[in-house]
Tab-separated table of C-alpha atoms and ligand atoms in Angstrom:
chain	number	residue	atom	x	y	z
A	240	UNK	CA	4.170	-32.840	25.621
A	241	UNK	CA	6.058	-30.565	23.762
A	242	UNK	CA	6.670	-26.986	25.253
A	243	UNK	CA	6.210	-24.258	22.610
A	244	UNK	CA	7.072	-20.167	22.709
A	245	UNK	CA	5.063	-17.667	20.222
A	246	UNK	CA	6.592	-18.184	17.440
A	247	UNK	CA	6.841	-22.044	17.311
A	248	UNK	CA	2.333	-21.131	18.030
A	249	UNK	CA	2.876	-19.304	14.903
A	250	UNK	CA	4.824	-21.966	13.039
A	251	UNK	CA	2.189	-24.419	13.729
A	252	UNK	CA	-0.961	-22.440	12.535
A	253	UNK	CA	1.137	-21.365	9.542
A	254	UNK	CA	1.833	-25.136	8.798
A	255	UNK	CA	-1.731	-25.709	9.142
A	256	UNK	CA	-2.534	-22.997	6.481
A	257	UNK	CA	-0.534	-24.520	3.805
A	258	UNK	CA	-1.105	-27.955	4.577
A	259	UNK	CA	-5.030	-26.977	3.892
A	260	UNK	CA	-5.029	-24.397	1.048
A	261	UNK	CA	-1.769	-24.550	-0.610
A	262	UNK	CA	-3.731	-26.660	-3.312
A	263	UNK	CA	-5.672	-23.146	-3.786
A	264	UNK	CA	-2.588	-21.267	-4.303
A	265	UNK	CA	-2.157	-20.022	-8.049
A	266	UNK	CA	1.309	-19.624	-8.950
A	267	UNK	CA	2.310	-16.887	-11.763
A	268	UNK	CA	2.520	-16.677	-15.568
A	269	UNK	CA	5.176	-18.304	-16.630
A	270	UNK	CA	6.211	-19.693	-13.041
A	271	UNK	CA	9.513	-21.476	-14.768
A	272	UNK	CA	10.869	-17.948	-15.684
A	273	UNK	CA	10.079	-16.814	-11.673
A	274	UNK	CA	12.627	-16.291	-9.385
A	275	UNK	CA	10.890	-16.977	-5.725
A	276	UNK	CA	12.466	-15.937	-2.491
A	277	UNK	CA	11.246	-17.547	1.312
A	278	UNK	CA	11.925	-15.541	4.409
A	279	UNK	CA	12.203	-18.081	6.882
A	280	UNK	CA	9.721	-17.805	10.296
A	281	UNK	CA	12.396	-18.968	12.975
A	282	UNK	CA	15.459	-18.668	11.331
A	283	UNK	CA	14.749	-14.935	10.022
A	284	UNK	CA	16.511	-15.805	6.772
A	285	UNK	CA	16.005	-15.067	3.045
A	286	UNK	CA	16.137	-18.004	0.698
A	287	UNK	CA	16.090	-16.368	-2.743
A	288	UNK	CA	16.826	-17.910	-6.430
A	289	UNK	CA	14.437	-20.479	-5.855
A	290	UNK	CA	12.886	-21.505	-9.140
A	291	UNK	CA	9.931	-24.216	-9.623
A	292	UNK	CA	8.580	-25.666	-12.791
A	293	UNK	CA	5.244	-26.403	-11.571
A	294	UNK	CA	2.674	-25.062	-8.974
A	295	UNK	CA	2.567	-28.788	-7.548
A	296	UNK	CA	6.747	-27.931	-6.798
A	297	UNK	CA	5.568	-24.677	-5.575
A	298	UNK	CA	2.999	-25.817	-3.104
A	299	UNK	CA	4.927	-28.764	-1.741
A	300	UNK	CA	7.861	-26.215	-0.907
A	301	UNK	CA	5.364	-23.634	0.807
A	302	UNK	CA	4.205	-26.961	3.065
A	303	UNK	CA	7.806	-27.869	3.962
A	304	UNK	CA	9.517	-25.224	4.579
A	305	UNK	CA	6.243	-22.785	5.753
A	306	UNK	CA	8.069	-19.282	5.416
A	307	UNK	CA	6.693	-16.306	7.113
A	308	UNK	CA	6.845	-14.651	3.611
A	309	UNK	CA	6.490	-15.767	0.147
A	310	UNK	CA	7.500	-13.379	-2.722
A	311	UNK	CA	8.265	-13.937	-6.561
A	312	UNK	CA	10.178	-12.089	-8.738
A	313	UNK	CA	8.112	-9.766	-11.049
A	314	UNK	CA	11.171	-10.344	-13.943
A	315	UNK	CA	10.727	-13.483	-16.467
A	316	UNK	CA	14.423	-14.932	-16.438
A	317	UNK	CA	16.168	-17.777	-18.647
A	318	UNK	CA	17.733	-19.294	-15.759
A	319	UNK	CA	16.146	-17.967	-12.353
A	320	UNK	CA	17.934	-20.353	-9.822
A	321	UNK	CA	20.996	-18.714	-10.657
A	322	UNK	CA	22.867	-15.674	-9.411
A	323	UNK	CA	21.648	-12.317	-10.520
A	324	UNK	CA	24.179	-11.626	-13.278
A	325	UNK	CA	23.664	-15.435	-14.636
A	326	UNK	CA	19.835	-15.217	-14.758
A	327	UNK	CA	19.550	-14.010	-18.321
A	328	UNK	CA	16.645	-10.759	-17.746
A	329	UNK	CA	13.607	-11.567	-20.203
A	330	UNK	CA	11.225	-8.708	-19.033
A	331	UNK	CA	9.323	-7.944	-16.321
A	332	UNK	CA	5.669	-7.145	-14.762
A	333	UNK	CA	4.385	-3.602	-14.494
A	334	UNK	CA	4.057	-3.884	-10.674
A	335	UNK	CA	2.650	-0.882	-8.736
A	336	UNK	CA	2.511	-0.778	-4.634
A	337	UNK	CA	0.540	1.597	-2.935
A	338	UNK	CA	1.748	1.642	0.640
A	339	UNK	CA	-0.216	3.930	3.677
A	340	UNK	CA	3.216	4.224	5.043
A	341	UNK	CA	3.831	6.649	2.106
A	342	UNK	CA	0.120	8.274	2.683
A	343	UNK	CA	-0.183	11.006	6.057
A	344	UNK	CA	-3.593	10.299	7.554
A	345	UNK	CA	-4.156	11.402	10.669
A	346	UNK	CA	-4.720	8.120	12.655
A	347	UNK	CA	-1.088	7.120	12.714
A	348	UNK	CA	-0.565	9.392	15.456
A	349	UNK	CA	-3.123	7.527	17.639
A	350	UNK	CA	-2.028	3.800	16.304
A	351	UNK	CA	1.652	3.927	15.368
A	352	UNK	CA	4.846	3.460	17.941
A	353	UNK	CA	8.717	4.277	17.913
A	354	UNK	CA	11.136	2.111	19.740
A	355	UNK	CA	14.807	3.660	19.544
A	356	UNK	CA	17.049	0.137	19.418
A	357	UNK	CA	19.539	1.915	21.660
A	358	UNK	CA	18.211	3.841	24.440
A	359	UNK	CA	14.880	1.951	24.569
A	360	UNK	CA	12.794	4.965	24.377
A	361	UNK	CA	9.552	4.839	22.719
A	362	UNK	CA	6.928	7.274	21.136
A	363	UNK	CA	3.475	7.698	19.203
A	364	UNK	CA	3.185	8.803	15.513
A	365	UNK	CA	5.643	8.906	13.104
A	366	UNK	CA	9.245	8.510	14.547
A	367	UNK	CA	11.601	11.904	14.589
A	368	UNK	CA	14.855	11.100	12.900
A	369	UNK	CA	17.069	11.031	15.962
A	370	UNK	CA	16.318	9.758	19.027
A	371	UNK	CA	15.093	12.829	21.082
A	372	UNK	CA	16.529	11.277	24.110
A	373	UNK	CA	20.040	9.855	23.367
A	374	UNK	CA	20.160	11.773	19.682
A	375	UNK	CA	20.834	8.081	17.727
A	376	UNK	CA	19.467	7.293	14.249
A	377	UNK	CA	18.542	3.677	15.314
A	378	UNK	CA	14.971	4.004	15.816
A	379	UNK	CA	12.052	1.516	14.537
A	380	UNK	CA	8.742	2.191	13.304
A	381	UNK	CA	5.938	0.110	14.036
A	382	UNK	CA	2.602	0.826	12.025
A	383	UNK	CA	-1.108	-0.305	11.913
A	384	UNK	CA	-3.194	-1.457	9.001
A	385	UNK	CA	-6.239	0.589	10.565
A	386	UNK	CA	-9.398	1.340	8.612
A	387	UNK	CA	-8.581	5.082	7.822
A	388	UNK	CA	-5.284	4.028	6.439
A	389	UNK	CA	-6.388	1.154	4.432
A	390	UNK	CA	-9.385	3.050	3.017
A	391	UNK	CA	-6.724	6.055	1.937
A	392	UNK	CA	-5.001	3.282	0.473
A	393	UNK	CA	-7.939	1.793	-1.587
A	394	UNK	CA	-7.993	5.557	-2.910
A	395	UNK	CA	-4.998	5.548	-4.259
A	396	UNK	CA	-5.382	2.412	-5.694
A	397	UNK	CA	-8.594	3.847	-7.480
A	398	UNK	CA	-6.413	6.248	-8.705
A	399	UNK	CA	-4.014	4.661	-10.236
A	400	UNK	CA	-6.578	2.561	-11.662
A	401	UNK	CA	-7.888	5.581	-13.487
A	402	UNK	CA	-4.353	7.267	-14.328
A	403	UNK	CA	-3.466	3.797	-16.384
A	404	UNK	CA	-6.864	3.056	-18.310
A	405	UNK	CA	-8.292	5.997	-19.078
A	406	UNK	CA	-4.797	8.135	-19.566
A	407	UNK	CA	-2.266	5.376	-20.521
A	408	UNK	CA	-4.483	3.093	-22.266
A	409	UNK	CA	-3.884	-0.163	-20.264
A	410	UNK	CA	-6.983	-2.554	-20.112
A	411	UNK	CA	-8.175	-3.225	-16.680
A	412	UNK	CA	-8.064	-7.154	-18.115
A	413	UNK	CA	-4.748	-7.291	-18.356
A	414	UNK	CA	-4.255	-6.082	-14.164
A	415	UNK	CA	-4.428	-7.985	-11.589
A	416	UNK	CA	-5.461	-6.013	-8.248
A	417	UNK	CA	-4.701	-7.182	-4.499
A	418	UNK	CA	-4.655	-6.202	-0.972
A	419	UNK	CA	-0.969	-6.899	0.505
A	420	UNK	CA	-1.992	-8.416	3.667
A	421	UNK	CA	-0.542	-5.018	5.723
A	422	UNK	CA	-1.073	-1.892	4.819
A	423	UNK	CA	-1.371	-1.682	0.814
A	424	UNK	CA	-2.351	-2.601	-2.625
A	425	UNK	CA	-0.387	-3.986	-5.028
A	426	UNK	CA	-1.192	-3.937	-8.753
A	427	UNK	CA	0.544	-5.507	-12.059
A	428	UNK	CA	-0.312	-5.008	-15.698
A	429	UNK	CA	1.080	-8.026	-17.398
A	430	UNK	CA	0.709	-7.973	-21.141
A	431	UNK	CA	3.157	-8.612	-23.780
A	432	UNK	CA	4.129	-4.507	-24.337
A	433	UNK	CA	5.191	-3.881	-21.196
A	434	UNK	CA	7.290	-6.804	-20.653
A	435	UNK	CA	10.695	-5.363	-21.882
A	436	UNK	CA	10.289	-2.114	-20.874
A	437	UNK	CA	13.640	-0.601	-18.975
A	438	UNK	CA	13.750	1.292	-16.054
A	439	UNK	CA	13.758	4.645	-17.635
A	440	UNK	CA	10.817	3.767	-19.493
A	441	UNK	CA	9.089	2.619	-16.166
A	442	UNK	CA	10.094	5.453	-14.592
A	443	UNK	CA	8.191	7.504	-17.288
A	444	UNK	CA	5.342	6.009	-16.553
A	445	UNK	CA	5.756	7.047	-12.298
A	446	UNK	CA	6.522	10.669	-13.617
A	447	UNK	CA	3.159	10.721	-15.143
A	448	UNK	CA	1.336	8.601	-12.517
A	449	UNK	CA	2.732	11.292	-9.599
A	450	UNK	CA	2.838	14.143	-11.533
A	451	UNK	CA	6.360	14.858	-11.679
A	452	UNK	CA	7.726	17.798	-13.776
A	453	UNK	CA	3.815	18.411	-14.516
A	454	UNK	CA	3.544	21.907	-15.259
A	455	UNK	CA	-0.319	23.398	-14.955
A	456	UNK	CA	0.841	25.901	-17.630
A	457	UNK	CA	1.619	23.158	-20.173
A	458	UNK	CA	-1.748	21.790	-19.449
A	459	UNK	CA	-4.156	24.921	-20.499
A	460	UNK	CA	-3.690	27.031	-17.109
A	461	UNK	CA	-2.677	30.509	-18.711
A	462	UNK	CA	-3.699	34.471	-18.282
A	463	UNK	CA	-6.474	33.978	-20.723
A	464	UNK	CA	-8.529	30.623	-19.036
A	465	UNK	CA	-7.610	27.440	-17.958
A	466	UNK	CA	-8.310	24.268	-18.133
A	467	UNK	CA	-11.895	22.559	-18.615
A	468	UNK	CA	-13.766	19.729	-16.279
A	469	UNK	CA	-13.621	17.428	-19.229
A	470	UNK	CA	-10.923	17.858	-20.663
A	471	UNK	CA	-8.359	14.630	-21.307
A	472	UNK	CA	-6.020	13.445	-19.166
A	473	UNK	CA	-4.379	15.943	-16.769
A	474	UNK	CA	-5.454	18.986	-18.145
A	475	UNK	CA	-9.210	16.992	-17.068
A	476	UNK	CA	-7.853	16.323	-13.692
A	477	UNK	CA	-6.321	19.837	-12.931
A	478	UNK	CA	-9.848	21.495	-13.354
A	479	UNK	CA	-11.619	18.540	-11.736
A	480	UNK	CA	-9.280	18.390	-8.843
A	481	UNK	CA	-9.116	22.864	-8.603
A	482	UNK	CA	-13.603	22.320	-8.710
A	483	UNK	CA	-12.947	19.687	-5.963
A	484	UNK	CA	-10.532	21.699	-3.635
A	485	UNK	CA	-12.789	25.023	-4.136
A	486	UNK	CA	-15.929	22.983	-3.157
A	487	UNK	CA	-14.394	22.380	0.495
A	488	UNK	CA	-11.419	24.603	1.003
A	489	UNK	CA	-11.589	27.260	4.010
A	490	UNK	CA	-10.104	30.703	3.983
A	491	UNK	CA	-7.503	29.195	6.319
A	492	UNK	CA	-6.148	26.645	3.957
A	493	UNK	CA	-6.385	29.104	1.337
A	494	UNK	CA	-3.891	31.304	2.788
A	495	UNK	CA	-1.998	28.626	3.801
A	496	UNK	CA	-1.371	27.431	0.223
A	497	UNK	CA	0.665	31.273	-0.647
A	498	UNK	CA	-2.745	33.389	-1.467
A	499	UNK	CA	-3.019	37.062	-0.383
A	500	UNK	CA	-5.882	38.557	1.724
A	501	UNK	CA	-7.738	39.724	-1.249
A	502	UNK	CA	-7.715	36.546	-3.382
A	503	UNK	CA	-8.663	34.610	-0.005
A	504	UNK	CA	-11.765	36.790	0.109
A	505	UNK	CA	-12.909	36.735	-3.359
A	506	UNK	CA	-12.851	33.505	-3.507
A	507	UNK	CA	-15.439	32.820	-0.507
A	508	UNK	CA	-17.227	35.812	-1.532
A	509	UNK	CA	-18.060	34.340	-5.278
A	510	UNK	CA	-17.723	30.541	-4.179
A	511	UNK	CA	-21.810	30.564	-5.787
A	512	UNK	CA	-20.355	32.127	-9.271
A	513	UNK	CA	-17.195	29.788	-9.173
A	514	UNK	CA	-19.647	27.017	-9.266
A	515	UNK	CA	-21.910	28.175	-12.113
A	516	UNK	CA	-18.523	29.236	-13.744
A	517	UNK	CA	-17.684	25.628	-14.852
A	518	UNK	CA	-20.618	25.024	-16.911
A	519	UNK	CA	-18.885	27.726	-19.140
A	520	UNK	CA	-15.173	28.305	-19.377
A	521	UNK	CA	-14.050	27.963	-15.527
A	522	UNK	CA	-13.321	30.239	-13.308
A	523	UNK	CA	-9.958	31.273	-14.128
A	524	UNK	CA	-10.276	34.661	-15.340
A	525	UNK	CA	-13.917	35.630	-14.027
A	526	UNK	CA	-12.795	36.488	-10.115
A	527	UNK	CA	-11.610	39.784	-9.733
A	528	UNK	CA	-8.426	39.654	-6.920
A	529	UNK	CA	-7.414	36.401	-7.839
A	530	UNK	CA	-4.593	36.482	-10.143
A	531	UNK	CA	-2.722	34.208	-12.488
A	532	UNK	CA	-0.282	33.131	-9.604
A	533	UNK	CA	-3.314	32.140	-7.244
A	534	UNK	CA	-4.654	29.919	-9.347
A	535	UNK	CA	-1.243	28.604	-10.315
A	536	UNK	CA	-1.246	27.936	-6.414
A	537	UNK	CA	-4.391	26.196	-6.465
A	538	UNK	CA	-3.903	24.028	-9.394
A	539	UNK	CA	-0.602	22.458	-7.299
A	540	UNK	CA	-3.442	21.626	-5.173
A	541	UNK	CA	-5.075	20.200	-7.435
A	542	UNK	CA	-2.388	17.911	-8.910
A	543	UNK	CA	-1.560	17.004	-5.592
A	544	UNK	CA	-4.846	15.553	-5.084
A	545	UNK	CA	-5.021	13.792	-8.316
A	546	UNK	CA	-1.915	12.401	-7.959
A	547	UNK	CA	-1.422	8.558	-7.266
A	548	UNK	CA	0.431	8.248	-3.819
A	549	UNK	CA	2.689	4.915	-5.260
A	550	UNK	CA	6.043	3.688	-3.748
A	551	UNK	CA	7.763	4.899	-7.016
A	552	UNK	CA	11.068	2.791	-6.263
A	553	UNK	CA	8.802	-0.254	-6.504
A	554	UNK	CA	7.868	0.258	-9.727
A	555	UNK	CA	11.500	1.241	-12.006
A	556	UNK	CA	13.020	-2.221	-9.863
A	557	UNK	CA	12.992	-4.736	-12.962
A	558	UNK	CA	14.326	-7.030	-10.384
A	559	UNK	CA	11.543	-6.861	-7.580
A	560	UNK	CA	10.609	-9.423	-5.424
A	561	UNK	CA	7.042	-9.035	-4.703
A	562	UNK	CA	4.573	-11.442	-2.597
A	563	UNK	CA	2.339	-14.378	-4.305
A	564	UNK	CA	-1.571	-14.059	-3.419
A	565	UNK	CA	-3.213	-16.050	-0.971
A	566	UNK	CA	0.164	-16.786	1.228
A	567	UNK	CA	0.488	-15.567	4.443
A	568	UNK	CA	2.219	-11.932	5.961
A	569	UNK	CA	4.027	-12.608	8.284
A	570	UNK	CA	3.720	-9.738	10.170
A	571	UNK	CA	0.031	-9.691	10.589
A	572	UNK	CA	-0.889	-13.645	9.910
A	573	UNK	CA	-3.453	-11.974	7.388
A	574	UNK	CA	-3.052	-13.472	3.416
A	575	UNK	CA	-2.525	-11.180	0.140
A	576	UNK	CA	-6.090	-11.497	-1.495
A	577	UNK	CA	-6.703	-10.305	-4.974
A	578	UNK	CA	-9.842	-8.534	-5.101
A	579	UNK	CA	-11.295	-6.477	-8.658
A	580	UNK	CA	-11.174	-3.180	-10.628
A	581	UNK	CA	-15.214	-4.126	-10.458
A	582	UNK	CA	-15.601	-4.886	-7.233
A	583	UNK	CA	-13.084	-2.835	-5.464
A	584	UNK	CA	-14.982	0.291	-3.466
A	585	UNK	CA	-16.604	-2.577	-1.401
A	586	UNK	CA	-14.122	-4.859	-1.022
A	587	UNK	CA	-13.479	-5.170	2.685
A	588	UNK	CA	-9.490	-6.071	3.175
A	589	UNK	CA	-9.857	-6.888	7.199
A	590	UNK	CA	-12.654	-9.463	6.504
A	591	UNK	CA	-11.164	-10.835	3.063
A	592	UNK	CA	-7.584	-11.575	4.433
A	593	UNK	CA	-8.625	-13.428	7.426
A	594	UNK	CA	-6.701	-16.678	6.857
A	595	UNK	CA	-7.990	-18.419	10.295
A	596	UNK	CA	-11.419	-18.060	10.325
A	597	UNK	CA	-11.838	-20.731	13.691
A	598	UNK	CA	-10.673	-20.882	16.573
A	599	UNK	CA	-9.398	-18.805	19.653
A	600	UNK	CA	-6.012	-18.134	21.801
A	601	UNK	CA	-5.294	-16.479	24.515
A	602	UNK	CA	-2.126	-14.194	24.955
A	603	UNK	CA	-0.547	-11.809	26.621
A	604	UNK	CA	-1.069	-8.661	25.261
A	605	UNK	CA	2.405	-5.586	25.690
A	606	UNK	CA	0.619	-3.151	24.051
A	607	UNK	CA	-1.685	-2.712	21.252
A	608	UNK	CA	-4.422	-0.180	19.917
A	609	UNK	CA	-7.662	-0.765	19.103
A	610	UNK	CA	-8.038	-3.115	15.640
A	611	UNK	CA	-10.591	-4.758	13.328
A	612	UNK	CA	-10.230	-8.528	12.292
A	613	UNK	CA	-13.359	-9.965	10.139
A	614	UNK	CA	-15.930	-7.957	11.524
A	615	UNK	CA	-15.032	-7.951	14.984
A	616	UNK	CA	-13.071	-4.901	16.920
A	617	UNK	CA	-11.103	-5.543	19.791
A	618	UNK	CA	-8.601	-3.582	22.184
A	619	UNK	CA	-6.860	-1.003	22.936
A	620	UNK	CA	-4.786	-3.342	24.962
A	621	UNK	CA	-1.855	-2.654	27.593
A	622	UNK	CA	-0.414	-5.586	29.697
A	623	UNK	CA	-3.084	-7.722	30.168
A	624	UNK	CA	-3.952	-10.968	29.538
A	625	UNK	CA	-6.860	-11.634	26.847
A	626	UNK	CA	-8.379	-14.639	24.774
A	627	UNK	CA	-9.153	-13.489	21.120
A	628	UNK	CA	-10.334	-15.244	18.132
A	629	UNK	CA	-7.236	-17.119	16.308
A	630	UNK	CA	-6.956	-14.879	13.557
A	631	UNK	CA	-6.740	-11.437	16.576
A	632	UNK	CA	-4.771	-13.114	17.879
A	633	UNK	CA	-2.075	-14.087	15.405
A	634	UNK	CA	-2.289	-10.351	14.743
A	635	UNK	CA	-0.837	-8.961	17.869
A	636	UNK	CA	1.543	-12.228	17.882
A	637	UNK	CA	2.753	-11.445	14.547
A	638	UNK	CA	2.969	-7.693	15.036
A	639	UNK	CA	5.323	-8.646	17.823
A	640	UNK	CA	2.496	-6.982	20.254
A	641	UNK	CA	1.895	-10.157	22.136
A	642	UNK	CA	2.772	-14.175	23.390
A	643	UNK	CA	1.028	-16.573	23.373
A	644	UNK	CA	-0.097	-17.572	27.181
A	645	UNK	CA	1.146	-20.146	29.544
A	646	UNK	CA	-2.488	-22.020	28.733
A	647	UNK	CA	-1.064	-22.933	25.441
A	648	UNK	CA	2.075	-23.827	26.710
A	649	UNK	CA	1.083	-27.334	25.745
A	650	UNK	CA	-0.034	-29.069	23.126
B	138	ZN	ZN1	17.472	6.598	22.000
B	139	ZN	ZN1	-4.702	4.669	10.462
């Protein structure tokens, strides 16, 4: 009879996972150029410069040592077990992350939580940057992957999608597309062009991909017209996206975005004409009241909303570490899972990364808001005692939301 605590619970069913399906885990390209990196489950430490020749080295490791993360180095090195200015660069992935931590939807003020490290106070939403009550900087966020978010997220992703093939050229064969097992999607182009590029290069490609330094006006929007619905590239998306945000936009938001009374009203008043407009030429010089500067306004709507939402720092790092598919989060006990430029729109990431599929547990539950796991939705939650299916339940255990209960105490 061995006494256990949460996270030795977690230990266990994580053992259990790669003793079962590391044999289905596919390491990288080129896995002898990879650096890999373990954070540890109970110790809370980082192995990193790991290197393996083969995936049998690879999955024998991920049974021993059971980390609560897995992640491998997007960069092809000579010598990847040594230290970073002995590894010998060779090139590196295109790797893209698409986080809903850098997306505003307007659930995280019903899911997410604050804790400030020093005072102990907590709040809802996104946390302030001082403590409001004792005025520190040492506050902690913790966020959901809820439906809304992850959805917002899978838009992105469909964005990006579009921004590399169609604009850039890249061939959706050559990327590989996956949920992160939190809150995002990751995506990597590998092919043999890309492999050397530098950071500045990369960082090129983010400019474009965000719309950075994008000027409407260098893109067809002048006095005389603008640009057309299918047109290439952004000059396309700039009229797509200003069609899109005239379809739906309310007087409200229009004066919001900088317009005066008088373009505001022309615009609702001919929102018929505006319509028709684009089977021609566009609107852009047709509406009387609305002048060159209004629809300079609304085309920075329009790139806005055309714009991929990426974590841009992710991308110009040559040196990232970035998690293998099919291991285990350890902050939600939910695996990466690739899923396809094809098959994306109904790809379902809370049903696809459930990684315990049997099996329940019952815990203790602090605090926790209402969730989907598989196809099941359980909670909101606040001090009680519940029993969940495993993979719930190694949720709110991983999230740091719950313990496991004094029934399962012993095994
Ligand atoms: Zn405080
Ligand atoms: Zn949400």
């Amino acid at each position: 009879m061995i006494e256990i605590d949460t996270k030795t619970f977690i230990q266990a069913k994580f053992s259990e996972y790669y003793e079962k399906n590391s044999v289905n885990i596919r390491p990288p390209s080129s896995i002898e150029k990879r650096e890999f990196g373990f954070l540890l489950l109970k110790e809370r430490i980082m192995l990193r410069h790991k290197a393996f020749k083969t995936a049998q080295e690879l999955r024998a490791s991920l049974k021993a040592l059971v980390p609560a993360h897995v992640y491998y180095s997007s960069a092809h090195y000579e010598q990847p077990e040594e230290e970073m200015e002995e590894k010998g660069w060779l090139g590196a992935d295109l790797v893209f992350d698409i986080d809903a931590d850098h997306i505003s939807t307007p659930c995280s003020k019903t899911h997410d939580t604050w804790i400030c490290h020093n005072c102990k106070a907590t709040g809802r939403g996104t946390p302030p940057k001082r403590c409001p009550k004792c005025n520190k900087q040492n506050l902690e966020e913790k966020t959901w992957p809820c439906e809304i978010c992850l959805e917002s997220a899978k838009e992105e992703t469909i964005k990006l999608m579009d921004l590399l093939s169609n604009d850039l050229g890249f061939s959706t064969t050559d990327m590989s597309l996956s949920f992160s097992g939190h809150r995002g999607y990751h995506l990597h182009v590998e092919n043999k062009d890309i492999l050397t590029l530098n950071s500045a290069s990369r960082k090129e490609i983010v400019d474009y991909i965000v719309g950075i330094g994008l000027d409407p006006q260098l893109h067809g929007l002048a006095r005389t017209g603008g640009p057309n619905l299918d047109d290439f590239g952004w000059r396309g998306r700039i009229a797509r996206g200003t069609y899109e945000y005239l379809l739906s936009a309310t007087p409200e938001q229009l004066a919001k975005i900088g317009l005066g009374r008088a373009a505001v009203q022309s615009l609702s008043k001919h929102r018929e004409r505006i319509l028709e407009s684009w089977k021609f030429k566009g609107p852009w010089t047709m509406i009387k009241g609305v002048s060159f500067e209004s629809w300079s306004k609304i085309a920075a709507q329009a790139l806005k909303k055309h714009a991929a939402k990426i974590d841009t720092v992710v991308t110009t790092d040559v040196h990232r570490l970035i998690r293998l598919a099919d291991t285990l989060h350890g902050k939600t006990g939910l695996k990466k899972i690739e899923t396809t430029a094809a098959t994306i729109e109904e790809f379902d990431p809370l049903k696809s990364a459930v990684a315990f599929p049997h099996g329940t547990a019952t815990i203790n539950v602090a605090e926790a808001p209402k969730f989907r796991i598989g196809t099941e939705f359980h909670g909101p939650y606040r001090n009680e005692k519940v029993e969940l299916p495993l993979a719930a339940a190694l949720f709110l255990m991983c999230k740091g939301s719950a313990r496991i209960s004094e029934e399962h105490q012993h095994v």
